[in-house]
Amino acid sequence: MFFKAYFINFGFLGDTLPALLPQVYVAYDPVSAKDLPNGKTRIRQRIDFLMILPNLKRVIIEIDGKHHYAREDGRADTKRYAEMVRVDRELRLRGYEVYRFGGAEFYNDQNTPEDNAVSVVKDFFTALFKQHEIL
């Protein structure tokens, strides 16, 4: 839904539309391996979407379901949440902008999830593209 809504809203930008790459693995720079625990040479983190803007700014977009912050029984999992925000900090320190959407943003009783996605995506990317002078 998110991917489709992106093109519905911004396809008019044609060749200047920044690519929105789904399901990308971000490999951490081996140069920083000495700082990683247990002698690892790099960490792999799968992200929902990666976008590289014309100014070479890297943007990560995550769509979070409850598995990002809750156990299977639906109760909050503070360790899982803490790990998620720790990884976000590391990504930001490596130059990425990180934006998270709660999956529930796309569901309400008034509209279909697809209609909500079009609206949420339009608002977000309009603001992001203005900030980076794409619009």
mmCIF file of N, CA and C in Angstrom:
data_model
loop_
_atom_site.group_PDB
_atom_site.id
_atom_site.type_symbol
_atom_site.label_atom_id
_atom_site.label_comp_id
_atom_site.label_asym_id
_atom_site.label_seq_id
_atom_site.Cartn_x
_atom_site.Cartn_y
_atom_site.Cartn_z
ATOM 1 N N MET A 1 0.827 -1.199 0.000
ATOM 2 C CA MET A 1 0.000 0.000 0.000
ATOM 3 C C MET A 1 0.869 1.260 0.000
ATOM 4 N N PHE A 2 1.904 1.258 0.843
ATOM 5 C CA PHE A 2 2.777 2.432 0.970
ATOM 6 C C PHE A 2 3.464 2.722 -0.367
ATOM 7 N N PHE A 3 4.021 1.689 -0.961
ATOM 8 C CA PHE A 3 4.743 1.821 -2.223
ATOM 9 C C PHE A 3 3.821 2.335 -3.324
ATOM 10 N N LYS A 4 2.645 1.737 -3.440
ATOM 11 C CA LYS A 4 1.680 2.153 -4.455
ATOM 12 C C LYS A 4 1.224 3.599 -4.219
ATOM 13 N N ALA A 5 0.968 3.955 -2.964
ATOM 14 C CA ALA A 5 0.528 5.312 -2.640
ATOM 15 C C ALA A 5 1.592 6.346 -2.998
ATOM 16 N N TYR A 6 2.865 5.963 -2.876
ATOM 17 C CA TYR A 6 3.968 6.865 -3.245
ATOM 18 C C TYR A 6 3.859 7.264 -4.714
ATOM 19 N N PHE A 7 3.644 6.286 -5.573
ATOM 20 C CA PHE A 7 3.563 6.576 -7.006
ATOM 21 C C PHE A 7 2.251 7.248 -7.388
ATOM 22 N N ILE A 8 1.164 6.931 -6.701
ATOM 23 C CA ILE A 8 -0.104 7.616 -6.959
ATOM 24 C C ILE A 8 0.045 9.104 -6.693
ATOM 25 N N ASN A 9 0.710 9.444 -5.594
ATOM 26 C CA ASN A 9 0.842 10.843 -5.194
ATOM 27 C C ASN A 9 1.925 11.609 -5.938
ATOM 28 N N PHE A 10 3.023 10.948 -6.271
ATOM 29 C CA PHE A 10 4.178 11.689 -6.767
ATOM 30 C C PHE A 10 4.707 11.218 -8.117
ATOM 31 N N GLY A 11 3.983 10.350 -8.784
ATOM 32 C CA GLY A 11 4.394 9.891 -10.107
ATOM 33 C C GLY A 11 4.558 11.032 -11.102
ATOM 34 N N PHE A 12 3.857 12.138 -10.858
ATOM 35 C CA PHE A 12 3.944 13.292 -11.758
ATOM 36 C C PHE A 12 5.359 13.878 -11.817
ATOM 37 N N LEU A 13 6.210 13.541 -10.842
ATOM 38 C CA LEU A 13 7.585 14.055 -10.846
ATOM 39 C C LEU A 13 8.455 13.375 -11.898
ATOM 40 N N GLY A 14 7.946 12.290 -12.472
ATOM 41 C CA GLY A 14 8.655 11.618 -13.564
ATOM 42 C C GLY A 14 10.068 11.209 -13.189
ATOM 43 N N ASP A 15 11.028 11.589 -14.041
ATOM 44 C CA ASP A 15 12.426 11.201 -13.844
ATOM 45 C C ASP A 15 13.065 11.822 -12.608
ATOM 46 N N THR A 16 12.451 12.845 -12.031
ATOM 47 C CA THR A 16 13.026 13.477 -10.842
ATOM 48 C C THR A 16 12.508 12.866 -9.543
ATOM 49 N N LEU A 17 11.588 11.910 -9.655
ATOM 50 C CA LEU A 17 11.058 11.243 -8.472
ATOM 51 C C LEU A 17 12.139 10.360 -7.858
ATOM 52 N N PRO A 18 12.517 10.607 -6.607
ATOM 53 C CA PRO A 18 13.522 9.748 -5.970
ATOM 54 C C PRO A 18 13.025 8.306 -5.884
ATOM 55 N N ALA A 19 13.915 7.379 -6.160
ATOM 56 C CA ALA A 19 13.571 5.954 -6.095
ATOM 57 C C ALA A 19 13.279 5.565 -4.656
ATOM 58 N N LEU A 20 12.256 4.774 -4.479
ATOM 59 C CA LEU A 20 11.884 4.231 -3.183
ATOM 60 C C LEU A 20 12.155 2.729 -3.269
ATOM 61 N N LEU A 21 13.235 2.284 -2.641
ATOM 62 C CA LEU A 21 13.694 0.901 -2.765
ATOM 63 C C LEU A 21 13.177 0.069 -1.598
ATOM 64 N N PRO A 22 12.377 -0.968 -1.884
ATOM 65 C CA PRO A 22 11.837 -1.777 -0.793
ATOM 66 C C PRO A 22 12.794 -2.884 -0.350
ATOM 67 N N GLN A 23 12.668 -3.285 0.922
ATOM 68 C CA GLN A 23 13.368 -4.450 1.473
ATOM 69 C C GLN A 23 14.865 -4.423 1.197
ATOM 70 N N VAL A 24 15.546 -3.452 1.785
ATOM 71 C CA VAL A 24 16.979 -3.265 1.573
ATOM 72 C C VAL A 24 17.722 -3.653 2.849
ATOM 73 N N TYR A 25 18.849 -4.331 2.685
ATOM 74 C CA TYR A 25 19.718 -4.617 3.826
ATOM 75 C C TYR A 25 20.783 -3.536 3.902
ATOM 76 N N VAL A 26 20.905 -2.935 5.063
ATOM 77 C CA VAL A 26 21.915 -1.903 5.279
ATOM 78 C C VAL A 26 23.093 -2.590 5.955
ATOM 79 N N ALA A 27 24.237 -2.592 5.307
ATOM 80 C CA ALA A 27 25.445 -3.172 5.900
ATOM 81 C C ALA A 27 26.250 -2.046 6.543
ATOM 82 N N TYR A 28 26.598 -2.257 7.782
ATOM 83 C CA TYR A 28 27.394 -1.245 8.473
ATOM 84 C C TYR A 28 28.816 -1.270 7.947
ATOM 85 N N ASP A 29 29.431 -0.130 7.984
ATOM 86 C CA ASP A 29 30.765 0.070 7.468
ATOM 87 C C ASP A 29 31.785 -0.770 8.238
ATOM 88 N N PRO A 30 32.561 -1.628 7.560
ATOM 89 C CA PRO A 30 33.556 -2.443 8.256
ATOM 90 C C PRO A 30 34.601 -1.605 8.999
ATOM 91 N N VAL A 31 34.766 -0.363 8.631
ATOM 92 C CA VAL A 31 35.711 0.511 9.315
ATOM 93 C C VAL A 31 35.365 0.625 10.798
ATOM 94 N N SER A 32 34.062 0.557 11.106
ATOM 95 C CA SER A 32 33.644 0.684 12.498
ATOM 96 C C SER A 32 33.563 -0.666 13.211
ATOM 97 N N ALA A 33 34.102 -1.721 12.598
ATOM 98 C CA ALA A 33 34.002 -3.069 13.161
ATOM 99 C C ALA A 33 34.608 -3.157 14.554
ATOM 100 N N LYS A 34 35.649 -2.418 14.811
ATOM 101 C CA LYS A 34 36.295 -2.471 16.123
ATOM 102 C C LYS A 34 35.352 -2.052 17.243
ATOM 103 N N ASP A 35 34.285 -1.312 16.911
ATOM 104 C CA ASP A 35 33.327 -0.846 17.907
ATOM 105 C C ASP A 35 32.158 -1.807 18.107
ATOM 106 N N LEU A 36 32.104 -2.871 17.312
ATOM 107 C CA LEU A 36 30.971 -3.788 17.380
ATOM 108 C C LEU A 36 31.241 -4.903 18.388
ATOM 109 N N PRO A 37 30.185 -5.360 19.063
ATOM 110 C CA PRO A 37 30.365 -6.420 20.070
ATOM 111 C C PRO A 37 30.688 -7.776 19.456
ATOM 112 N N ASN A 38 31.331 -8.623 20.220
ATOM 113 C CA ASN A 38 31.596 -10.020 19.867
ATOM 114 C C ASN A 38 32.449 -10.191 18.614
ATOM 115 N N GLY A 39 33.255 -9.212 18.280
ATOM 116 C CA GLY A 39 34.168 -9.340 17.155
ATOM 117 C C GLY A 39 33.508 -9.390 15.793
ATOM 118 N N LYS A 40 32.243 -8.982 15.694
ATOM 119 C CA LYS A 40 31.563 -8.971 14.399
ATOM 120 C C LYS A 40 32.231 -7.951 13.489
ATOM 121 N N THR A 41 32.221 -8.238 12.200
ATOM 122 C CA THR A 41 32.799 -7.293 11.256
ATOM 123 C C THR A 41 31.759 -6.350 10.678
ATOM 124 N N ARG A 42 30.502 -6.762 10.746
ATOM 125 C CA ARG A 42 29.430 -5.869 10.334
ATOM 126 C C ARG A 42 28.093 -6.417 10.823
ATOM 127 N N ILE A 43 27.129 -5.540 10.882
ATOM 128 C CA ILE A 43 25.790 -5.907 11.307
ATOM 129 C C ILE A 43 24.877 -5.727 10.101
ATOM 130 N N ARG A 44 23.913 -6.601 9.947
ATOM 131 C CA ARG A 44 22.935 -6.433 8.869
ATOM 132 C C ARG A 44 21.606 -6.028 9.473
ATOM 133 N N GLN A 45 21.002 -5.035 8.885
ATOM 134 C CA GLN A 45 19.700 -4.548 9.324
ATOM 135 C C GLN A 45 18.822 -4.432 8.096
ATOM 136 N N ARG A 46 17.713 -5.175 8.051
ATOM 137 C CA ARG A 46 16.799 -5.065 6.924
ATOM 138 C C ARG A 46 15.840 -3.925 7.196
ATOM 139 N N ILE A 47 15.692 -3.089 6.207
ATOM 140 C CA ILE A 47 14.778 -1.954 6.340
ATOM 141 C C ILE A 47 13.653 -2.101 5.326
ATOM 142 N N ASP A 48 12.534 -1.455 5.630
ATOM 143 C CA ASP A 48 11.379 -1.555 4.729
ATOM 144 C C ASP A 48 11.612 -0.802 3.431
ATOM 145 N N PHE A 49 12.100 0.437 3.530
ATOM 146 C CA PHE A 49 12.356 1.246 2.329
ATOM 147 C C PHE A 49 13.601 2.096 2.520
ATOM 148 N N LEU A 50 14.366 2.243 1.455
ATOM 149 C CA LEU A 50 15.502 3.153 1.423
ATOM 150 C C LEU A 50 15.290 4.114 0.264
ATOM 151 N N MET A 51 15.566 5.363 0.526
ATOM 152 C CA MET A 51 15.476 6.388 -0.506
ATOM 153 C C MET A 51 16.763 7.202 -0.457
ATOM 154 N N ILE A 52 17.365 7.417 -1.616
ATOM 155 C CA ILE A 52 18.536 8.277 -1.693
ATOM 156 C C ILE A 52 18.110 9.505 -2.472
ATOM 157 N N LEU A 53 18.134 10.631 -1.788
ATOM 158 C CA LEU A 53 17.676 11.883 -2.385
ATOM 159 C C LEU A 53 18.760 12.477 -3.276
ATOM 160 N N PRO A 54 18.410 13.426 -4.151
ATOM 161 C CA PRO A 54 19.392 14.012 -5.068
ATOM 162 C C PRO A 54 20.623 14.598 -4.369
ATOM 163 N N ASN A 55 20.455 15.062 -3.122
ATOM 164 C CA ASN A 55 21.591 15.613 -2.387
ATOM 165 C C ASN A 55 22.392 14.512 -1.694
ATOM 166 N N LEU A 56 22.133 13.249 -2.057
ATOM 167 C CA LEU A 56 22.751 12.042 -1.519
ATOM 168 C C LEU A 56 22.408 11.780 -0.058
ATOM 169 N N LYS A 57 21.416 12.466 0.449
ATOM 170 C CA LYS A 57 20.905 12.178 1.789
ATOM 171 C C LYS A 57 20.177 10.844 1.731
ATOM 172 N N ARG A 58 20.464 9.963 2.683
ATOM 173 C CA ARG A 58 19.846 8.638 2.717
ATOM 174 C C ARG A 58 18.699 8.643 3.728
ATOM 175 N N VAL A 59 17.546 8.170 3.278
ATOM 176 C CA VAL A 59 16.341 8.163 4.101
ATOM 177 C C VAL A 59 15.862 6.719 4.265
ATOM 178 N N ILE A 60 15.645 6.330 5.519
ATOM 179 C CA ILE A 60 15.097 5.011 5.830
ATOM 180 C C ILE A 60 13.661 5.201 6.297
ATOM 181 N N ILE A 61 12.776 4.374 5.758
ATOM 182 C CA ILE A 61 11.364 4.417 6.145
ATOM 183 C C ILE A 61 10.976 3.028 6.643
ATOM 184 N N GLU A 62 10.420 2.979 7.826
ATOM 185 C CA GLU A 62 9.971 1.728 8.433
ATOM 186 C C GLU A 62 8.469 1.786 8.667
ATOM 187 N N ILE A 63 7.789 0.702 8.369
ATOM 188 C CA ILE A 63 6.366 0.554 8.665
ATOM 189 C C ILE A 63 6.290 -0.488 9.785
ATOM 190 N N ASP A 64 5.913 -0.059 10.969
ATOM 191 C CA ASP A 64 5.965 -0.918 12.151
ATOM 192 C C ASP A 64 4.614 -1.511 12.513
ATOM 193 N N GLY A 65 4.568 -2.828 12.522
ATOM 194 C CA GLY A 65 3.428 -3.534 13.095
ATOM 195 C C GLY A 65 3.706 -3.776 14.568
ATOM 196 N N LYS A 66 2.779 -4.395 15.258
ATOM 197 C CA LYS A 66 2.959 -4.563 16.697
ATOM 198 C C LYS A 66 4.117 -5.487 17.045
ATOM 199 N N HIS A 67 4.587 -6.290 16.104
ATOM 200 C CA HIS A 67 5.741 -7.151 16.379
ATOM 201 C C HIS A 67 7.012 -6.344 16.640
ATOM 202 N N HIS A 68 6.998 -5.056 16.327
ATOM 203 C CA HIS A 68 8.148 -4.199 16.599
ATOM 204 C C HIS A 68 8.230 -3.800 18.067
ATOM 205 N N TYR A 69 7.118 -3.867 18.765
ATOM 206 C CA TYR A 69 7.122 -3.367 20.146
ATOM 207 C C TYR A 69 6.364 -4.258 21.127
ATOM 208 N N ALA A 70 5.831 -5.385 20.670
ATOM 209 C CA ALA A 70 5.030 -6.243 21.557
ATOM 210 C C ALA A 70 5.401 -7.712 21.387
ATOM 211 N N ARG A 71 5.136 -8.475 22.426
ATOM 212 C CA ARG A 71 5.315 -9.921 22.377
ATOM 213 C C ARG A 71 4.130 -10.533 21.636
ATOM 214 N N GLU A 72 4.199 -11.831 21.414
ATOM 215 C CA GLU A 72 3.123 -12.522 20.693
ATOM 216 C C GLU A 72 1.784 -12.419 21.408
ATOM 217 N N ASP A 73 1.816 -12.258 22.737
ATOM 218 C CA ASP A 73 0.553 -12.153 23.483
ATOM 219 C C ASP A 73 -0.019 -10.732 23.448
ATOM 220 N N GLY A 74 0.657 -9.809 22.713
ATOM 221 C CA GLY A 74 0.168 -8.444 22.578
ATOM 222 C C GLY A 74 0.648 -7.486 23.649
ATOM 223 N N ARG A 75 1.344 -7.999 24.654
ATOM 224 C CA ARG A 75 1.842 -7.130 25.730
ATOM 225 C C ARG A 75 3.113 -6.435 25.299
ATOM 226 N N ALA A 76 3.317 -5.228 25.786
ATOM 227 C CA ALA A 76 4.495 -4.432 25.434
ATOM 228 C C ALA A 76 5.774 -5.193 25.775
ATOM 229 N N ASP A 77 6.746 -5.105 24.881
ATOM 230 C CA ASP A 77 8.051 -5.734 25.086
ATOM 231 C C ASP A 77 9.090 -4.620 25.113
ATOM 232 N N THR A 78 9.456 -4.184 26.297
ATOM 233 C CA THR A 78 10.365 -3.047 26.433
ATOM 234 C C THR A 78 11.747 -3.348 25.865
ATOM 235 N N LYS A 79 12.194 -4.589 25.932
ATOM 236 C CA LYS A 79 13.503 -4.937 25.368
ATOM 237 C C LYS A 79 13.490 -4.822 23.851
ATOM 238 N N ARG A 80 12.427 -5.289 23.233
ATOM 239 C CA ARG A 80 12.299 -5.204 21.775
ATOM 240 C C ARG A 80 12.258 -3.735 21.335
ATOM 241 N N TYR A 81 11.489 -2.927 22.051
ATOM 242 C CA TYR A 81 11.408 -1.506 21.730
ATOM 243 C C TYR A 81 12.769 -0.832 21.916
ATOM 244 N N ALA A 82 13.450 -1.141 23.016
ATOM 245 C CA ALA A 82 14.759 -0.539 23.284
ATOM 246 C C ALA A 82 15.760 -0.885 22.188
ATOM 247 N N GLU A 83 15.733 -2.120 21.709
ATOM 248 C CA GLU A 83 16.638 -2.523 20.628
ATOM 249 C C GLU A 83 16.330 -1.739 19.356
ATOM 250 N N MET A 84 15.053 -1.547 19.064
ATOM 251 C CA MET A 84 14.648 -0.811 17.867
ATOM 252 C C MET A 84 15.152 0.636 17.922
ATOM 253 N N VAL A 85 14.984 1.301 19.030
ATOM 254 C CA VAL A 85 15.416 2.701 19.097
ATOM 255 C C VAL A 85 16.936 2.811 19.149
ATOM 256 N N ARG A 86 17.620 1.794 19.700
ATOM 257 C CA ARG A 86 19.087 1.791 19.686
ATOM 258 C C ARG A 86 19.593 1.719 18.245
ATOM 259 N N VAL A 87 19.002 0.826 17.451
ATOM 260 C CA VAL A 87 19.402 0.700 16.045
ATOM 261 C C VAL A 87 19.112 2.003 15.296
ATOM 262 N N ASP A 88 17.968 2.638 15.584
ATOM 263 C CA ASP A 88 17.651 3.930 14.959
ATOM 264 C C ASP A 88 18.742 4.957 15.251
ATOM 265 N N ARG A 89 19.191 5.009 16.487
ATOM 266 C CA ARG A 89 20.257 5.963 16.848
ATOM 267 C C ARG A 89 21.519 5.681 16.046
ATOM 268 N N GLU A 90 21.896 4.398 15.960
ATOM 269 C CA GLU A 90 23.098 4.038 15.209
ATOM 270 C C GLU A 90 22.980 4.453 13.745
ATOM 271 N N LEU A 91 21.810 4.219 13.163
ATOM 272 C CA LEU A 91 21.606 4.607 11.766
ATOM 273 C C LEU A 91 21.705 6.117 11.604
ATOM 274 N N ARG A 92 21.127 6.868 12.515
ATOM 275 C CA ARG A 92 21.202 8.332 12.442
ATOM 276 C C ARG A 92 22.650 8.809 12.553
ATOM 277 N N LEU A 93 23.403 8.187 13.439
ATOM 278 C CA LEU A 93 24.805 8.565 13.600
ATOM 279 C C LEU A 93 25.634 8.240 12.354
ATOM 280 N N ARG A 94 25.155 7.333 11.532
ATOM 281 C CA ARG A 94 25.844 6.990 10.284
ATOM 282 C C ARG A 94 25.305 7.791 9.106
ATOM 283 N N GLY A 95 24.460 8.787 9.375
ATOM 284 C CA GLY A 95 24.035 9.708 8.333
ATOM 285 C C GLY A 95 22.671 9.459 7.723
ATOM 286 N N TYR A 96 21.930 8.488 8.214
ATOM 287 C CA TYR A 96 20.600 8.222 7.683
ATOM 288 C C TYR A 96 19.558 9.060 8.416
ATOM 289 N N GLU A 97 18.547 9.490 7.678
ATOM 290 C CA GLU A 97 17.333 10.002 8.308
ATOM 291 C C GLU A 97 16.437 8.792 8.478
ATOM 292 N N VAL A 98 15.855 8.611 9.653
ATOM 293 C CA VAL A 98 15.007 7.456 9.918
ATOM 294 C C VAL A 98 13.604 7.934 10.273
ATOM 295 N N TYR A 99 12.622 7.427 9.546
ATOM 296 C CA TYR A 99 11.219 7.775 9.803
ATOM 297 C C TYR A 99 10.432 6.484 9.981
ATOM 298 N N ARG A 100 9.620 6.452 11.020
ATOM 299 C CA ARG A 100 8.803 5.275 11.317
ATOM 300 C C ARG A 100 7.330 5.623 11.212
ATOM 301 N N PHE A 101 6.583 4.692 10.650
ATOM 302 C CA PHE A 101 5.125 4.785 10.598
ATOM 303 C C PHE A 101 4.578 3.625 11.400
ATOM 304 N N GLY A 102 3.589 3.886 12.229
ATOM 305 C CA GLY A 102 2.883 2.806 12.900
ATOM 306 C C GLY A 102 1.878 2.224 11.924
ATOM 307 N N GLY A 103 1.874 0.918 11.778
ATOM 308 C CA GLY A 103 0.960 0.274 10.843
ATOM 309 C C GLY A 103 -0.490 0.684 11.058
ATOM 310 N N ALA A 104 -0.842 0.993 12.305
ATOM 311 C CA ALA A 104 -2.218 1.391 12.621
ATOM 312 C C ALA A 104 -2.599 2.722 11.975
ATOM 313 N N GLU A 105 -1.611 3.506 11.538
ATOM 314 C CA GLU A 105 -1.921 4.776 10.863
ATOM 315 C C GLU A 105 -2.737 4.559 9.596
ATOM 316 N N PHE A 106 -2.657 3.373 9.035
ATOM 317 C CA PHE A 106 -3.308 3.097 7.766
ATOM 318 C C PHE A 106 -4.700 2.481 7.934
ATOM 319 N N TYR A 107 -5.107 2.288 9.182
ATOM 320 C CA TYR A 107 -6.399 1.654 9.455
ATOM 321 C C TYR A 107 -7.253 2.535 10.352
ATOM 322 N N ASN A 108 -8.467 2.824 9.908
ATOM 323 C CA ASN A 108 -9.480 3.475 10.739
ATOM 324 C C ASN A 108 -10.852 3.094 10.198
ATOM 325 N N ASP A 109 -11.872 3.517 10.871
ATOM 326 C CA ASP A 109 -13.226 3.129 10.474
ATOM 327 C C ASP A 109 -13.807 3.997 9.360
ATOM 328 N N GLN A 110 -13.134 5.073 9.003
ATOM 329 C CA GLN A 110 -13.693 6.024 8.046
ATOM 330 C C GLN A 110 -13.312 5.720 6.600
ATOM 331 N N ASN A 111 -12.090 5.211 6.390
ATOM 332 C CA ASN A 111 -11.595 4.991 5.030
ATOM 333 C C ASN A 111 -11.005 3.593 4.901
ATOM 334 N N THR A 112 -10.750 3.182 3.667
ATOM 335 C CA THR A 112 -10.046 1.922 3.449
ATOM 336 C C THR A 112 -8.570 2.128 3.774
ATOM 337 N N PRO A 113 -7.843 1.062 4.077
ATOM 338 C CA PRO A 113 -6.404 1.214 4.312
ATOM 339 C C PRO A 113 -5.685 1.848 3.126
ATOM 340 N N GLU A 114 -6.108 1.521 1.919
ATOM 341 C CA GLU A 114 -5.486 2.093 0.733
ATOM 342 C C GLU A 114 -5.687 3.604 0.674
ATOM 343 N N ASP A 115 -6.913 4.065 0.975
ATOM 344 C CA ASP A 115 -7.187 5.504 0.985
ATOM 345 C C ASP A 115 -6.385 6.205 2.074
ATOM 346 N N ASN A 116 -6.295 5.578 3.231
ATOM 347 C CA ASN A 116 -5.496 6.160 4.309
ATOM 348 C C ASN A 116 -4.030 6.245 3.913
ATOM 349 N N ALA A 117 -3.521 5.195 3.252
ATOM 350 C CA ALA A 117 -2.124 5.205 2.826
ATOM 351 C C ALA A 117 -1.863 6.358 1.872
ATOM 352 N N VAL A 118 -2.759 6.580 0.930
ATOM 353 C CA VAL A 118 -2.586 7.689 -0.014
ATOM 354 C C VAL A 118 -2.477 9.010 0.737
ATOM 355 N N SER A 119 -3.320 9.211 1.719
ATOM 356 C CA SER A 119 -3.320 10.452 2.488
ATOM 357 C C SER A 119 -2.063 10.590 3.364
ATOM 358 N N VAL A 120 -1.725 9.548 4.096
ATOM 359 C CA VAL A 120 -0.559 9.587 4.993
ATOM 360 C C VAL A 120 0.722 9.783 4.188
ATOM 361 N N VAL A 121 0.861 9.036 3.107
ATOM 362 C CA VAL A 121 2.051 9.123 2.263
ATOM 363 C C VAL A 121 2.159 10.502 1.624
ATOM 364 N N LYS A 122 1.048 11.040 1.160
ATOM 365 C CA LYS A 122 1.073 12.370 0.546
ATOM 366 C C LYS A 122 1.549 13.416 1.542
ATOM 367 N N ASP A 123 1.005 13.413 2.741
ATOM 368 C CA ASP A 123 1.401 14.397 3.753
ATOM 369 C C ASP A 123 2.885 14.268 4.102
ATOM 370 N N PHE A 124 3.350 13.036 4.312
ATOM 371 C CA PHE A 124 4.738 12.829 4.708
ATOM 372 C C PHE A 124 5.713 13.255 3.612
ATOM 373 N N PHE A 125 5.527 12.740 2.397
ATOM 374 C CA PHE A 125 6.494 13.036 1.340
ATOM 375 C C PHE A 125 6.416 14.483 0.869
ATOM 376 N N THR A 126 5.256 15.102 0.952
ATOM 377 C CA THR A 126 5.182 16.532 0.633
ATOM 378 C C THR A 126 6.091 17.305 1.579
ATOM 379 N N ALA A 127 6.000 17.018 2.872
ATOM 380 C CA ALA A 127 6.853 17.708 3.857
ATOM 381 C C ALA A 127 8.325 17.353 3.656
ATOM 382 N N LEU A 128 8.633 16.068 3.431
ATOM 383 C CA LEU A 128 10.024 15.647 3.240
ATOM 384 C C LEU A 128 10.620 16.280 1.988
ATOM 385 N N PHE A 129 9.867 16.263 0.896
ATOM 386 C CA PHE A 129 10.377 16.816 -0.358
ATOM 387 C C PHE A 129 10.529 18.335 -0.279
ATOM 388 N N LYS A 130 9.671 19.013 0.437
ATOM 389 C CA LYS A 130 9.853 20.461 0.630
ATOM 390 C C LYS A 130 11.114 20.717 1.443
ATOM 391 N N GLN A 131 11.327 19.924 2.489
ATOM 392 C CA GLN A 131 12.501 20.078 3.338
ATOM 393 C C GLN A 131 13.794 19.894 2.531
ATOM 394 N N HIS A 132 13.776 18.986 1.569
ATOM 395 C CA HIS A 132 14.966 18.719 0.757
ATOM 396 C C HIS A 132 14.918 19.394 -0.608
ATOM 397 N N GLU A 133 13.994 20.341 -0.771
ATOM 398 C CA GLU A 133 13.878 21.168 -1.965
ATOM 399 C C GLU A 133 13.660 20.360 -3.247
ATOM 400 N N ILE A 134 12.852 19.311 -3.130
ATOM 401 C CA ILE A 134 12.477 18.522 -4.302
ATOM 402 C C ILE A 134 11.163 19.058 -4.863
ATOM 403 N N LEU A 135 10.307 19.571 -3.979
ATOM 404 C CA LEU A 135 9.053 20.216 -4.387
ATOM 405 C C LEU A 135 9.153 21.703 -4.154
#
